Amino acid sequence: MLTGNKNTSWKFFSWFFALALMSPIVVMLWGSINTSSDLFTHLWATVLPEYIRNTLVLGVLVALLSFCFGVPAAALISQTNIVMGKQLRWLLMLPLAMPAYLVAYLYTDLFDYAGPVQRLLRAWFDWQSPNDYYFFDIRTIGGAAVVIALVLFPYVYMLTRTAFEQQDRNLLRASRLLGCTERQSFYQVALPLARPAIAVSLALVTMETLADFATVQYFAVNTLTTAIYDTWLGYSDFAAANAIASVLMLFILFIVVAEQRARAGQRHQSSRPNTEHERKQLSFAQQIIASIFCWFLVFSGFLLPVILLLAMAVDYADYNQLVALIATGKNSIKIATYSATIATLIALMLALFQRLHQSRARMIPLQISGFGYAIPGTVLAMAMLATFGPLDHAINDVAKAFDFKAPGLILSGTIFAIVFAFVVRFSAIANGTINAGIGQIPKSLDLAPGSLGVKTLSTIFRVHLPLLKSSILVAWLLVFVEAMKELPAVLLLRPFNFETLSTQIYQLISDERLEQGALGAILIVLFGLLPIIFLNRQKDSK
Amino acid sequence: MLHKIWFSSFVFVALLGASIHVAANDDVNVYSYRQPFLVEPLFNEFTKETGIKVNVVFAKQGMAERLAREGEYSPADILLTTDISRLIELKEKDLLQAAESTELTEAIPAQYKALDNTWYALTTRVRNIYSAKRLGEIDFNYEDLADEKYQGKICTRSGKHPYNVALVASMIAEHGEAYTLTWLQKVKANLARKPQGSDRAQVQAIHQNLCDISLGNSYYFGNMLKDEKQKVWADAVYINFPNQSNRGAHVNISGMAMAKYAPNKANALALMNFLVSAPAQKMYAETNMEYPVRPGVEPSKLVASWGQFKADNLSLETIAKQRKTALILLDKAQFDL
Amino acid sequence: MKPLINIENLAVELQSKVILSQVDLSLQKGEIIGLVGPSGCGKTTLLNTLAGFIAQSAGTIEINTSENQQIKISIANMLPAEERNIGMIFQDYALFPHLSVNENICFGLKKLTKAEQGKRCEELLALLELAEFGQRYPHQLSGGQQQRVAIARALAPQPSLLLLDEPFSNIDARLRNELMIEIRQLLKRLGMTAIFVTHNKDEVFTFADKIAVMHQGKVLQIGAPAQVCQHPNSWQVADFLQLGSWLPVVLKAYKNDLPISSLIGQLANCALVNTLVDKSSNTTLNYQLLVKPNDIELCQQQPDNVIVEHIGVTEQGYHYLLSSIEQHTALAFSHLSFYSQELYVLGDKLAIRLKGERFNLYAVHKHH
């Protein structure tokens, strides 16, 4: 247990960082107080109900589709002898490496009326106009939901598969002996037991969907995020934009809390992981259907977009572009590295505080520091300016008062703001990973070295940190990749002449010249593969 | 182990500290709504002539908000925008200062700048109606888009896009709110598909027979003709200057302004003078197919070949004033839904 | 009377490794058999094969569920687990954590109406003294209570055969004996036939009617515990059941009253049982005599032949482990058990000799 001087400073810093990460949210909520009711009345009378309906439909559809993609895939990989299961196991994680806005662009382009697929069909069948045939419209809520789900389902797949693999096989055996067929056992035991994993991953997917600006825009789907844009950029009403964003965030938090409450009474813990369990032998027909299903997901979530990008890169790449890419790539890596390192360190500090400290409120810092995940990047960027703008002013005023040269906007005008925004936004990921890792360390180890008279801090360095090594690395990599992909916050907060891979791609996309950014996009995807490769290797060595 | 970690943490913090640096003071700093590839050649030319380095941040949205938050310590000197509304918004928020020089006064006609010299237009662009060649040559009015005979024939980008908002604002200034709302509802009823994509994508859709008529800025036509892949799209359409027999075509501007707290005022003014100079105006005309505002500078040959046109002489400030009303009407008509 | 379960020539191969072979076993209704053997001997595999979790590669399993109903499982007719009418209690109980106690017990009663389910559940809760815990979740119960729920759940569908996989290993040693007796009485009262796996021979003596000793995938000996203990049919059975210490010996001649010699003297006129002696061979090596502690006595006349290597205190006096002074011959031994009221110290040298009339002699197949 923590004692003495270390105790208080640890407590102080934990609360300090947690509150600092909370501050943009507080600023956002505060900013929404002076909302004029006129604008709301107008929006409510015209477009808002439709936006809300679209938001709900999109959220539910994406969750549903991610469930339909992720859970069967997890079941097939973990419970059957599907052909090439070993390869599919990690292939199914690859879509995670694709930024959603990129896939959205590629797919809307591909399946649009004027896109290559429909052009080809028209050429083949000699159709002249849209009235001659039916083709699904990609720019609908349904199209958006499918494409977003294709990129986000790996969250559901990964967590659910792990849950299935860690289930006590005796539970399934018991259910068989109590008269359930294989199929019934799956539905009545395996699936309910995986519920926490499924729920957590669906909550993640829903959060990502609702907080996404760029992706839904390509689909011409108007959601609450559109309302935030309209009120802020169109009507110049920052307060109303904050209010809508706050509502959106509360909505997301509500989902998370409701889910946690719903399973508060149950405890799911496996004492004996299901290592070499008996796999269901698929019949020939089942093999074919299962393989088509899994390969469809890998193909449409990863392979096809990558092939499209590669084709573009081959056509358009040149030497100058590569040189420019190195500079922007360096910027991306720089901010992603800072963000990942800081987020991981803070997560470690808060999670260990929660575990080792004795104060009654020890859980709070860890919890509140993760709220940022529910804020859309653009709103977060605005909140960031609202938070650091005044601070910067104070610093400059003080400097002036003491006759120093004004240092300028050292907080809001530099990459500090971007890194801070990323840490706020992705802390939840680092917190979750590291806290799960700490949960696996037996409590007895907290006490044992203490009783040997070793100081707490060195206990942590000698016992906890070595045991957490892989969790720390996974947390770092996940944040790193998310930071590489993140767009809106960098776009708005970056200093002069500062391009990252994502802003560059975004600009080229918005000018419909993605071809020239294809190399950069491939680079982001390659970086995204790192944690997946690492996660996979780690699982195998276990 | 312990020492290693402390050491690396220290190095890390030191590195982070070193990489935070604030924009230098002898340059000129630009916040730009305009795409970098359009303005960078101009800036390079400027640097070559004067030796003054130009720093840019580009963003499609939120620059005004950022500038407001930064207040008196903002490093921004110059703002570049793509339409009139943004300039007026910046002015209304008191984020601009007057910039005056003989070059500016000589170069920019009165209708293309603010009365108090807080902003200047750099180029003008027409909101054209593109129509499929298969329809034959037609004299369009914007009002015609509401005609029932075009049901299922019209394509456009989002109604909330600044270019369309400005057009709607000009309709309000001309016809009043009630007429414009009905007009919007009828245009919406005529749409072949939900508003989506860019102005170019609408021309592509015409090329693909999805619709016959679209709204688009003038320079896109030139840019598409210059692009190998997109030339076929442009070849499928006529570019029409609407309302030639009455008030004239709706014209918007791209513009510039000096930030209220510009730290490098002299450099900023030099850049502004450069941007309205004949060579720079010619570059605008050639690289992005826009109409230069400086009298005497000709548009590119291609643009000139589309012929003379009559522009609506409604003042830009009036259009900007109707912007909010335009947004409200677009919401009421549920134009994008 | 027909046996309730009859296993013939059962074999299991996994990844072309033989796990079980030539297993024959049959049980009358109401009998409880304990399967013992060192870890890896295949006893758990046998349970899993009976339950239907592992496919057999040869042999048949017949279960007579009632007078005129029979289930016959062979390679040609692999019945899935859910159709075998077998119940199982797992080492960690495998209670469904997402279901309450009531729901756990009713899990196997889907075919009954809700009312019937409720009635059966209540009966079992009463029988196992769980009445007040019906609404709780498994993690809210103690280890013993969890086990009772597992038993109730397994008994609810009225299986014809109950399998128990090391059911007592998670129970506190002090409660274990009491619980075993309680459960045995319950099973007897219900007339339940049960196969029970453990690595602890003492559990078998308390819980089972019969014992089956397994080794390397084979059943070596089946019988009543007392009979098996008195007449272990192989070195492995005697060794696993720890029926005595092993004394390496040399046979002088192959007759029934053959004299044998060891480092602690010779024996002439004794009866030797279980001698799987290859009488045609002239090799004289690798025989061991099973020596129980009271087969040994001190003998002052002789020169010292053993040395005290370990001392323990028991209710029967001091327990010594002795090893031969001479350690460099094929007949050298260690860990010979001997009880005495006298106190010796480590390293004391003693003279002992064999007494007694009946001995078990085995050819050695020591596993490595």
PDB file of N, CA, C and O in Angstrom, chain A residues 42 46 50 113 119 122 128 139 220 222 230 233-236 238 382 393 396-397 409 492 494 496-497 507 511-513, chain B residues 2 5 29 36-37 55-56 58 61 65-66 69-70 73 89 160 194 196 198 204 208-209 323 327-328 331 334 336-337:
ATOM      1  N   HIS A  42     -36.147  26.826 -33.786  1.00  0.00           N
ATOM      2  CA  HIS A  42     -36.116  26.715 -35.243  1.00  0.00           C
ATOM      3  C   HIS A  42     -35.637  25.332 -35.676  1.00  0.00           C
ATOM      4  O   HIS A  42     -36.279  24.660 -36.487  1.00  0.00           O
ATOM      5  N   THR A  46     -37.625  22.225 -37.676  1.00  0.00           N
ATOM      6  CA  THR A  46     -37.285  21.902 -39.060  1.00  0.00           C
ATOM      7  C   THR A  46     -36.512  20.588 -39.197  1.00  0.00           C
ATOM      8  O   THR A  46     -37.069  19.568 -39.588  1.00  0.00           O
ATOM      9  N   GLU A  50     -35.306  14.942 -37.573  1.00  0.00           N
ATOM     10  CA  GLU A  50     -34.783  14.045 -38.601  1.00  0.00           C
ATOM     11  C   GLU A  50     -33.322  13.671 -38.291  1.00  0.00           C
ATOM     12  O   GLU A  50     -32.922  12.523 -38.421  1.00  0.00           O
ATOM     13  N   TYR A 113     -23.308   6.092 -58.436  1.00  0.00           N
ATOM     14  CA  TYR A 113     -23.864   5.902 -59.774  1.00  0.00           C
ATOM     15  C   TYR A 113     -22.788   6.107 -60.838  1.00  0.00           C
ATOM     16  O   TYR A 113     -22.679   5.368 -61.803  1.00  0.00           O
ATOM     17  N   ARG A 119     -20.705   1.897 -63.665  1.00  0.00           N
ATOM     18  CA  ARG A 119     -20.368   2.188 -65.061  1.00  0.00           C
ATOM     19  C   ARG A 119     -20.163   0.894 -65.846  1.00  0.00           C
ATOM     20  O   ARG A 119     -20.663   0.727 -66.956  1.00  0.00           O
ATOM     21  N   ARG A 122     -23.392  -0.853 -66.475  1.00  0.00           N
ATOM     22  CA  ARG A 122     -24.155  -0.198 -67.545  1.00  0.00           C
ATOM     23  C   ARG A 122     -23.564  -0.532 -68.903  1.00  0.00           C
ATOM     24  O   ARG A 122     -24.270  -0.779 -69.867  1.00  0.00           O
ATOM     25  N   GLN A 128     -29.027   2.612 -69.917  1.00  0.00           N
ATOM     26  CA  GLN A 128     -28.785   4.012 -70.217  1.00  0.00           C
ATOM     27  C   GLN A 128     -28.950   4.932 -69.013  1.00  0.00           C
ATOM     28  O   GLN A 128     -28.194   5.871 -68.847  1.00  0.00           O
ATOM     29  N   ARG A 139     -25.060   6.118 -50.826  1.00  0.00           N
ATOM     30  CA  ARG A 139     -25.150   7.321 -50.003  1.00  0.00           C
ATOM     31  C   ARG A 139     -26.479   7.372 -49.257  1.00  0.00           C
ATOM     32  O   ARG A 139     -27.297   8.258 -49.462  1.00  0.00           O
ATOM     33  N   ALA A 220     -23.542  11.710 -47.289  1.00  0.00           N
ATOM     34  CA  ALA A 220     -24.644  12.665 -47.316  1.00  0.00           C
ATOM     35  C   ALA A 220     -25.719  12.291 -46.317  1.00  0.00           C
ATOM     36  O   ALA A 220     -26.898  12.452 -46.562  1.00  0.00           O
ATOM     37  N   ASN A 222     -27.262  13.074 -42.763  1.00  0.00           N
ATOM     38  CA  ASN A 222     -27.261  14.156 -41.788  1.00  0.00           C
ATOM     39  C   ASN A 222     -27.607  13.631 -40.409  1.00  0.00           C
ATOM     40  O   ASN A 222     -28.668  13.075 -40.197  1.00  0.00           O
ATOM     41  N   ASP A 230     -23.750  22.731 -38.459  1.00  0.00           N
ATOM     42  CA  ASP A 230     -24.642  23.799 -38.907  1.00  0.00           C
ATOM     43  C   ASP A 230     -24.694  24.935 -37.907  1.00  0.00           C
ATOM     44  O   ASP A 230     -24.564  26.100 -38.265  1.00  0.00           O
ATOM     45  N   LEU A 233     -20.909  26.523 -37.637  1.00  0.00           N
ATOM     46  CA  LEU A 233     -20.332  27.187 -38.805  1.00  0.00           C
ATOM     47  C   LEU A 233     -21.349  28.028 -39.549  1.00  0.00           C
ATOM     48  O   LEU A 233     -21.035  29.085 -40.056  1.00  0.00           O
ATOM     49  N   GLY A 234     -22.583  27.527 -39.629  1.00  0.00           N
ATOM     50  CA  GLY A 234     -23.592  28.242 -40.378  1.00  0.00           C
ATOM     51  C   GLY A 234     -24.147  29.390 -39.553  1.00  0.00           C
ATOM     52  O   GLY A 234     -24.021  30.556 -39.897  1.00  0.00           O
ATOM     53  N   TYR A 235     -24.739  29.049 -38.413  1.00  0.00           N
ATOM     54  CA  TYR A 235     -25.405  30.057 -37.593  1.00  0.00           C
ATOM     55  C   TYR A 235     -24.430  30.761 -36.654  1.00  0.00           C
ATOM     56  O   TYR A 235     -24.834  31.630 -35.887  1.00  0.00           O
ATOM     57  N   SER A 236     -23.150  30.338 -36.676  1.00  0.00           N
ATOM     58  CA  SER A 236     -22.138  30.939 -35.787  1.00  0.00           C
ATOM     59  C   SER A 236     -22.578  30.940 -34.331  1.00  0.00           C
ATOM     60  O   SER A 236     -22.297  31.864 -33.600  1.00  0.00           O
ATOM     61  N   PHE A 238     -21.873  29.163 -31.243  1.00  0.00           N
ATOM     62  CA  PHE A 238     -20.992  28.194 -30.618  1.00  0.00           C
ATOM     63  C   PHE A 238     -21.658  27.543 -29.408  1.00  0.00           C
ATOM     64  O   PHE A 238     -21.481  26.355 -29.141  1.00  0.00           O
ATOM     65  N   MET A 382     -12.453  22.524 -30.521  1.00  0.00           N
ATOM     66  CA  MET A 382     -12.995  23.816 -30.113  1.00  0.00           C
ATOM     67  C   MET A 382     -12.872  24.006 -28.612  1.00  0.00           C
ATOM     68  O   MET A 382     -12.489  25.073 -28.127  1.00  0.00           O
ATOM     69  N   HIS A 393      -3.436  33.539 -22.802  1.00  0.00           N
ATOM     70  CA  HIS A 393      -3.535  34.978 -22.567  1.00  0.00           C
ATOM     71  C   HIS A 393      -2.942  35.338 -21.226  1.00  0.00           C
ATOM     72  O   HIS A 393      -2.190  36.304 -21.104  1.00  0.00           O
ATOM     73  N   ASN A 396       0.822  35.270 -21.378  1.00  0.00           N
ATOM     74  CA  ASN A 396       1.376  36.420 -22.090  1.00  0.00           C
ATOM     75  C   ASN A 396       1.230  37.709 -21.289  1.00  0.00           C
ATOM     76  O   ASN A 396       2.126  38.550 -21.283  1.00  0.00           O
ATOM     77  N   ASP A 397       0.068  37.836 -20.616  1.00  0.00           N
ATOM     78  CA  ASP A 397      -0.140  39.046 -19.816  1.00  0.00           C
ATOM     79  C   ASP A 397       0.893  39.123 -18.704  1.00  0.00           C
ATOM     80  O   ASP A 397       1.467  40.181 -18.445  1.00  0.00           O
ATOM     81  N   LEU A 409       1.445  32.076 -28.356  1.00  0.00           N
ATOM     82  CA  LEU A 409       0.461  31.074 -27.933  1.00  0.00           C
ATOM     83  C   LEU A 409       1.144  29.722 -27.740  1.00  0.00           C
ATOM     84  O   LEU A 409       1.027  28.832 -28.570  1.00  0.00           O
ATOM     85  N   LEU A 492      -7.805  21.403 -37.058  1.00  0.00           N
ATOM     86  CA  LEU A 492      -8.154  22.709 -36.512  1.00  0.00           C
ATOM     87  C   LEU A 492      -7.081  23.276 -35.592  1.00  0.00           C
ATOM     88  O   LEU A 492      -6.982  24.479 -35.439  1.00  0.00           O
ATOM     89  N   ARG A 494      -3.641  22.605 -35.671  1.00  0.00           N
ATOM     90  CA  ARG A 494      -2.230  22.539 -36.034  1.00  0.00           C
ATOM     91  C   ARG A 494      -1.601  23.926 -36.192  1.00  0.00           C
ATOM     92  O   ARG A 494      -2.261  24.886 -36.574  1.00  0.00           O
ATOM     93  N   PHE A 496       1.418  26.562 -37.837  1.00  0.00           N
ATOM     94  CA  PHE A 496       1.726  26.894 -39.234  1.00  0.00           C
ATOM     95  C   PHE A 496       2.547  25.802 -39.908  1.00  0.00           C
ATOM     96  O   PHE A 496       3.399  25.183 -39.293  1.00  0.00           O
ATOM     97  N   ASN A 497       2.300  25.628 -41.181  1.00  0.00           N
ATOM     98  CA  ASN A 497       3.094  24.731 -42.039  1.00  0.00           C
ATOM     99  C   ASN A 497       3.194  23.315 -41.496  1.00  0.00           C
ATOM    100  O   ASN A 497       4.197  22.654 -41.663  1.00  0.00           O
ATOM    101  N   GLN A 507      -7.145  16.631 -47.276  1.00  0.00           N
ATOM    102  CA  GLN A 507      -7.192  17.715 -48.242  1.00  0.00           C
ATOM    103  C   GLN A 507      -7.312  17.186 -49.671  1.00  0.00           C
ATOM    104  O   GLN A 507      -8.060  17.706 -50.480  1.00  0.00           O
ATOM    105  N   ASP A 511     -10.487  17.503 -52.327  1.00  0.00           N
ATOM    106  CA  ASP A 511     -10.374  18.020 -53.684  1.00  0.00           C
ATOM    107  C   ASP A 511     -10.486  16.897 -54.715  1.00  0.00           C
ATOM    108  O   ASP A 511     -10.149  17.069 -55.872  1.00  0.00           O
ATOM    109  N   GLU A 512     -10.956  15.728 -54.261  1.00  0.00           N
ATOM    110  CA  GLU A 512     -11.110  14.555 -55.117  1.00  0.00           C
ATOM    111  C   GLU A 512      -9.819  14.190 -55.832  1.00  0.00           C
ATOM    112  O   GLU A 512      -9.803  13.863 -57.013  1.00  0.00           O
ATOM    113  N   ARG A 513      -8.713  14.291 -55.123  1.00  0.00           N
ATOM    114  CA  ARG A 513      -7.441  13.905 -55.715  1.00  0.00           C
ATOM    115  C   ARG A 513      -6.722  12.893 -54.833  1.00  0.00           C
ATOM    116  O   ARG A 513      -5.522  12.961 -54.632  1.00  0.00           O
TER     117      ARG A 513
ATOM    118  N   LEU B   2      15.031   1.243 -12.874  1.00  0.00           N
ATOM    119  CA  LEU B   2      14.448   2.477 -12.378  1.00  0.00           C
ATOM    120  C   LEU B   2      15.106   3.696 -13.019  1.00  0.00           C
ATOM    121  O   LEU B   2      14.445   4.603 -13.498  1.00  0.00           O
ATOM    122  N   ILE B   5      14.234   4.255 -16.631  1.00  0.00           N
ATOM    123  CA  ILE B   5      12.922   4.841 -16.870  1.00  0.00           C
ATOM    124  C   ILE B   5      12.933   6.332 -16.585  1.00  0.00           C
ATOM    125  O   ILE B   5      12.447   7.136 -17.369  1.00  0.00           O
ATOM    126  N   ASN B  29       2.139  35.374 -41.595  1.00  0.00           N
ATOM    127  CA  ASN B  29       1.384  34.172 -41.228  1.00  0.00           C
ATOM    128  C   ASN B  29      -0.027  34.223 -41.795  1.00  0.00           C
ATOM    129  O   ASN B  29      -0.729  35.215 -41.599  1.00  0.00           O
ATOM    130  N   PRO B  36      -4.276  24.653 -50.116  1.00  0.00           N
ATOM    131  CA  PRO B  36      -2.868  25.007 -50.238  1.00  0.00           C
ATOM    132  C   PRO B  36      -2.354  24.943 -51.673  1.00  0.00           C
ATOM    133  O   PRO B  36      -1.565  25.789 -52.083  1.00  0.00           O
ATOM    134  N   PHE B  37      -2.816  23.963 -52.447  1.00  0.00           N
ATOM    135  CA  PHE B  37      -2.228  23.834 -53.790  1.00  0.00           C
ATOM    136  C   PHE B  37      -2.604  25.015 -54.694  1.00  0.00           C
ATOM    137  O   PHE B  37      -1.964  25.269 -55.694  1.00  0.00           O
ATOM    138  N   ASN B  55       4.032  31.553 -43.797  1.00  0.00           N
ATOM    139  CA  ASN B  55       3.587  30.365 -43.051  1.00  0.00           C
ATOM    140  C   ASN B  55       2.078  30.223 -43.187  1.00  0.00           C
ATOM    141  O   ASN B  55       1.350  31.206 -43.063  1.00  0.00           O
ATOM    142  N   VAL B  56       1.605  28.996 -43.415  1.00  0.00           N
ATOM    143  CA  VAL B  56       0.178  28.800 -43.667  1.00  0.00           C
ATOM    144  C   VAL B  56      -0.409  27.739 -42.740  1.00  0.00           C
ATOM    145  O   VAL B  56       0.211  26.733 -42.460  1.00  0.00           O
ATOM    146  N   PHE B  58      -3.996  25.711 -43.064  1.00  0.00           N
ATOM    147  CA  PHE B  58      -5.182  25.588 -43.889  1.00  0.00           C
ATOM    148  C   PHE B  58      -6.264  24.838 -43.127  1.00  0.00           C
ATOM    149  O   PHE B  58      -5.999  23.839 -42.483  1.00  0.00           O
ATOM    150  N   GLN B  61     -12.816  24.683 -42.024  1.00  0.00           N
ATOM    151  CA  GLN B  61     -13.751  25.202 -41.037  1.00  0.00           C
ATOM    152  C   GLN B  61     -13.030  25.663 -39.780  1.00  0.00           C
ATOM    153  O   GLN B  61     -11.960  25.183 -39.464  1.00  0.00           O
ATOM    154  N   GLU B  65     -13.249  30.943 -35.511  1.00  0.00           N
ATOM    155  CA  GLU B  65     -13.337  30.609 -34.091  1.00  0.00           C
ATOM    156  C   GLU B  65     -11.947  30.606 -33.459  1.00  0.00           C
ATOM    157  O   GLU B  65     -11.724  31.138 -32.381  1.00  0.00           O
ATOM    158  N   ARG B  66     -11.003  30.011 -34.180  1.00  0.00           N
ATOM    159  CA  ARG B  66      -9.638  29.948 -33.662  1.00  0.00           C
ATOM    160  C   ARG B  66      -9.072  31.350 -33.488  1.00  0.00           C
ATOM    161  O   ARG B  66      -8.495  31.676 -32.456  1.00  0.00           O
ATOM    162  N   ARG B  69     -10.569  33.050 -30.475  1.00  0.00           N
ATOM    163  CA  ARG B  69     -10.033  32.532 -29.210  1.00  0.00           C
ATOM    164  C   ARG B  69      -8.626  33.038 -28.955  1.00  0.00           C
ATOM    165  O   ARG B  69      -8.236  33.263 -27.829  1.00  0.00           O
ATOM    166  N   GLU B  70      -7.870  33.191 -30.041  1.00  0.00           N
ATOM    167  CA  GLU B  70      -6.481  33.591 -29.859  1.00  0.00           C
ATOM    168  C   GLU B  70      -6.351  35.073 -29.497  1.00  0.00           C
ATOM    169  O   GLU B  70      -5.410  35.472 -28.820  1.00  0.00           O
ATOM    170  N   TYR B  73      -3.147  37.845 -29.026  1.00  0.00           N
ATOM    171  CA  TYR B  73      -1.860  37.179 -29.187  1.00  0.00           C
ATOM    172  C   TYR B  73      -1.820  36.290 -30.423  1.00  0.00           C
ATOM    173  O   TYR B  73      -0.906  35.505 -30.604  1.00  0.00           O
ATOM    174  N   GLU B  89     -18.395  37.571 -41.740  1.00  0.00           N
ATOM    175  CA  GLU B  89     -18.437  36.978 -40.401  1.00  0.00           C
ATOM    176  C   GLU B  89     -17.241  37.474 -39.581  1.00  0.00           C
ATOM    177  O   GLU B  89     -17.379  37.894 -38.425  1.00  0.00           O
ATOM    178  N   LYS B 160     -26.263  23.403 -47.893  1.00  0.00           N
ATOM    179  CA  LYS B 160     -25.604  24.157 -46.831  1.00  0.00           C
ATOM    180  C   LYS B 160     -24.200  24.596 -47.218  1.00  0.00           C
ATOM    181  O   LYS B 160     -23.519  25.262 -46.455  1.00  0.00           O
ATOM    182  N   LYS B 194     -30.462  12.907 -53.508  1.00  0.00           N
ATOM    183  CA  LYS B 194     -30.178  13.716 -52.335  1.00  0.00           C
ATOM    184  C   LYS B 194     -28.914  14.555 -52.581  1.00  0.00           C
ATOM    185  O   LYS B 194     -27.969  14.057 -53.193  1.00  0.00           O
ATOM    186  N   GLN B 196     -25.381  15.853 -52.552  1.00  0.00           N
ATOM    187  CA  GLN B 196     -24.182  15.131 -52.131  1.00  0.00           C
ATOM    188  C   GLN B 196     -23.010  15.496 -53.032  1.00  0.00           C
ATOM    189  O   GLN B 196     -23.188  16.041 -54.123  1.00  0.00           O
ATOM    190  N   SER B 198     -19.315  16.930 -54.618  1.00  0.00           N
ATOM    191  CA  SER B 198     -18.806  18.266 -54.943  1.00  0.00           C
ATOM    192  C   SER B 198     -19.467  18.772 -56.220  1.00  0.00           C
ATOM    193  O   SER B 198     -20.276  18.069 -56.818  1.00  0.00           O
ATOM    194  N   GLN B 204     -20.166  15.066 -63.400  1.00  0.00           N
ATOM    195  CA  GLN B 204     -19.941  13.654 -63.699  1.00  0.00           C
ATOM    196  C   GLN B 204     -21.276  12.916 -63.793  1.00  0.00           C
ATOM    197  O   GLN B 204     -21.488  12.078 -64.674  1.00  0.00           O
ATOM    198  N   GLN B 208     -23.003  10.816 -66.781  1.00  0.00           N
ATOM    199  CA  GLN B 208     -23.455   9.431 -66.637  1.00  0.00           C
ATOM    200  C   GLN B 208     -24.969   9.288 -66.791  1.00  0.00           C
ATOM    201  O   GLN B 208     -25.531   8.253 -66.433  1.00  0.00           O
ATOM    202  N   ASN B 209     -25.646  10.362 -67.253  1.00  0.00           N
ATOM    203  CA  ASN B 209     -27.095  10.284 -67.495  1.00  0.00           C
ATOM    204  C   ASN B 209     -27.951  10.212 -66.242  1.00  0.00           C
ATOM    205  O   ASN B 209     -29.114   9.841 -66.304  1.00  0.00           O
ATOM    206  N   ARG B 323     -27.496  35.694 -45.279  1.00  0.00           N
ATOM    207  CA  ARG B 323     -26.980  34.339 -45.130  1.00  0.00           C
ATOM    208  C   ARG B 323     -27.759  33.539 -44.089  1.00  0.00           C
ATOM    209  O   ARG B 323     -28.160  32.397 -44.320  1.00  0.00           O
ATOM    210  N   LEU B 327     -29.977  30.083 -44.519  1.00  0.00           N
ATOM    211  CA  LEU B 327     -29.818  28.821 -43.800  1.00  0.00           C
ATOM    212  C   LEU B 327     -31.136  28.357 -43.194  1.00  0.00           C
ATOM    213  O   LEU B 327     -31.499  27.184 -43.260  1.00  0.00           O
ATOM    214  N   ILE B 328     -31.873  29.333 -42.633  1.00  0.00           N
ATOM    215  CA  ILE B 328     -33.146  28.980 -42.007  1.00  0.00           C
ATOM    216  C   ILE B 328     -34.102  28.411 -43.053  1.00  0.00           C
ATOM    217  O   ILE B 328     -34.777  27.404 -42.836  1.00  0.00           O
ATOM    218  N   ASP B 331     -33.161  24.924 -44.000  1.00  0.00           N
ATOM    219  CA  ASP B 331     -33.650  23.994 -42.975  1.00  0.00           C
ATOM    220  C   ASP B 331     -35.146  23.763 -43.146  1.00  0.00           C
ATOM    221  O   ASP B 331     -35.625  22.630 -43.057  1.00  0.00           O
ATOM    222  N   GLN B 334     -36.005  21.530 -45.702  1.00  0.00           N
ATOM    223  CA  GLN B 334     -35.316  20.253 -45.483  1.00  0.00           C
ATOM    224  C   GLN B 334     -34.560  19.849 -46.740  1.00  0.00           C
ATOM    225  O   GLN B 334     -34.632  18.701 -47.199  1.00  0.00           O
ATOM    226  N   ASP B 336     -31.507  19.264 -47.603  1.00  0.00           N
ATOM    227  CA  ASP B 336     -30.486  18.199 -47.647  1.00  0.00           C
ATOM    228  C   ASP B 336     -31.009  16.841 -47.196  1.00  0.00           C
ATOM    229  O   ASP B 336     -30.282  15.860 -47.246  1.00  0.00           O
ATOM    230  N   LEU B 337     -32.240  16.787 -46.709  1.00  0.00           N
ATOM    231  CA  LEU B 337     -32.683  15.526 -46.107  1.00  0.00           C
ATOM    232  C   LEU B 337     -33.350  14.605 -47.127  1.00  0.00           C
ATOM    233  O   LEU B 337     -33.853  15.048 -48.121  1.00  0.00           O
TER     234      LEU B 337
END
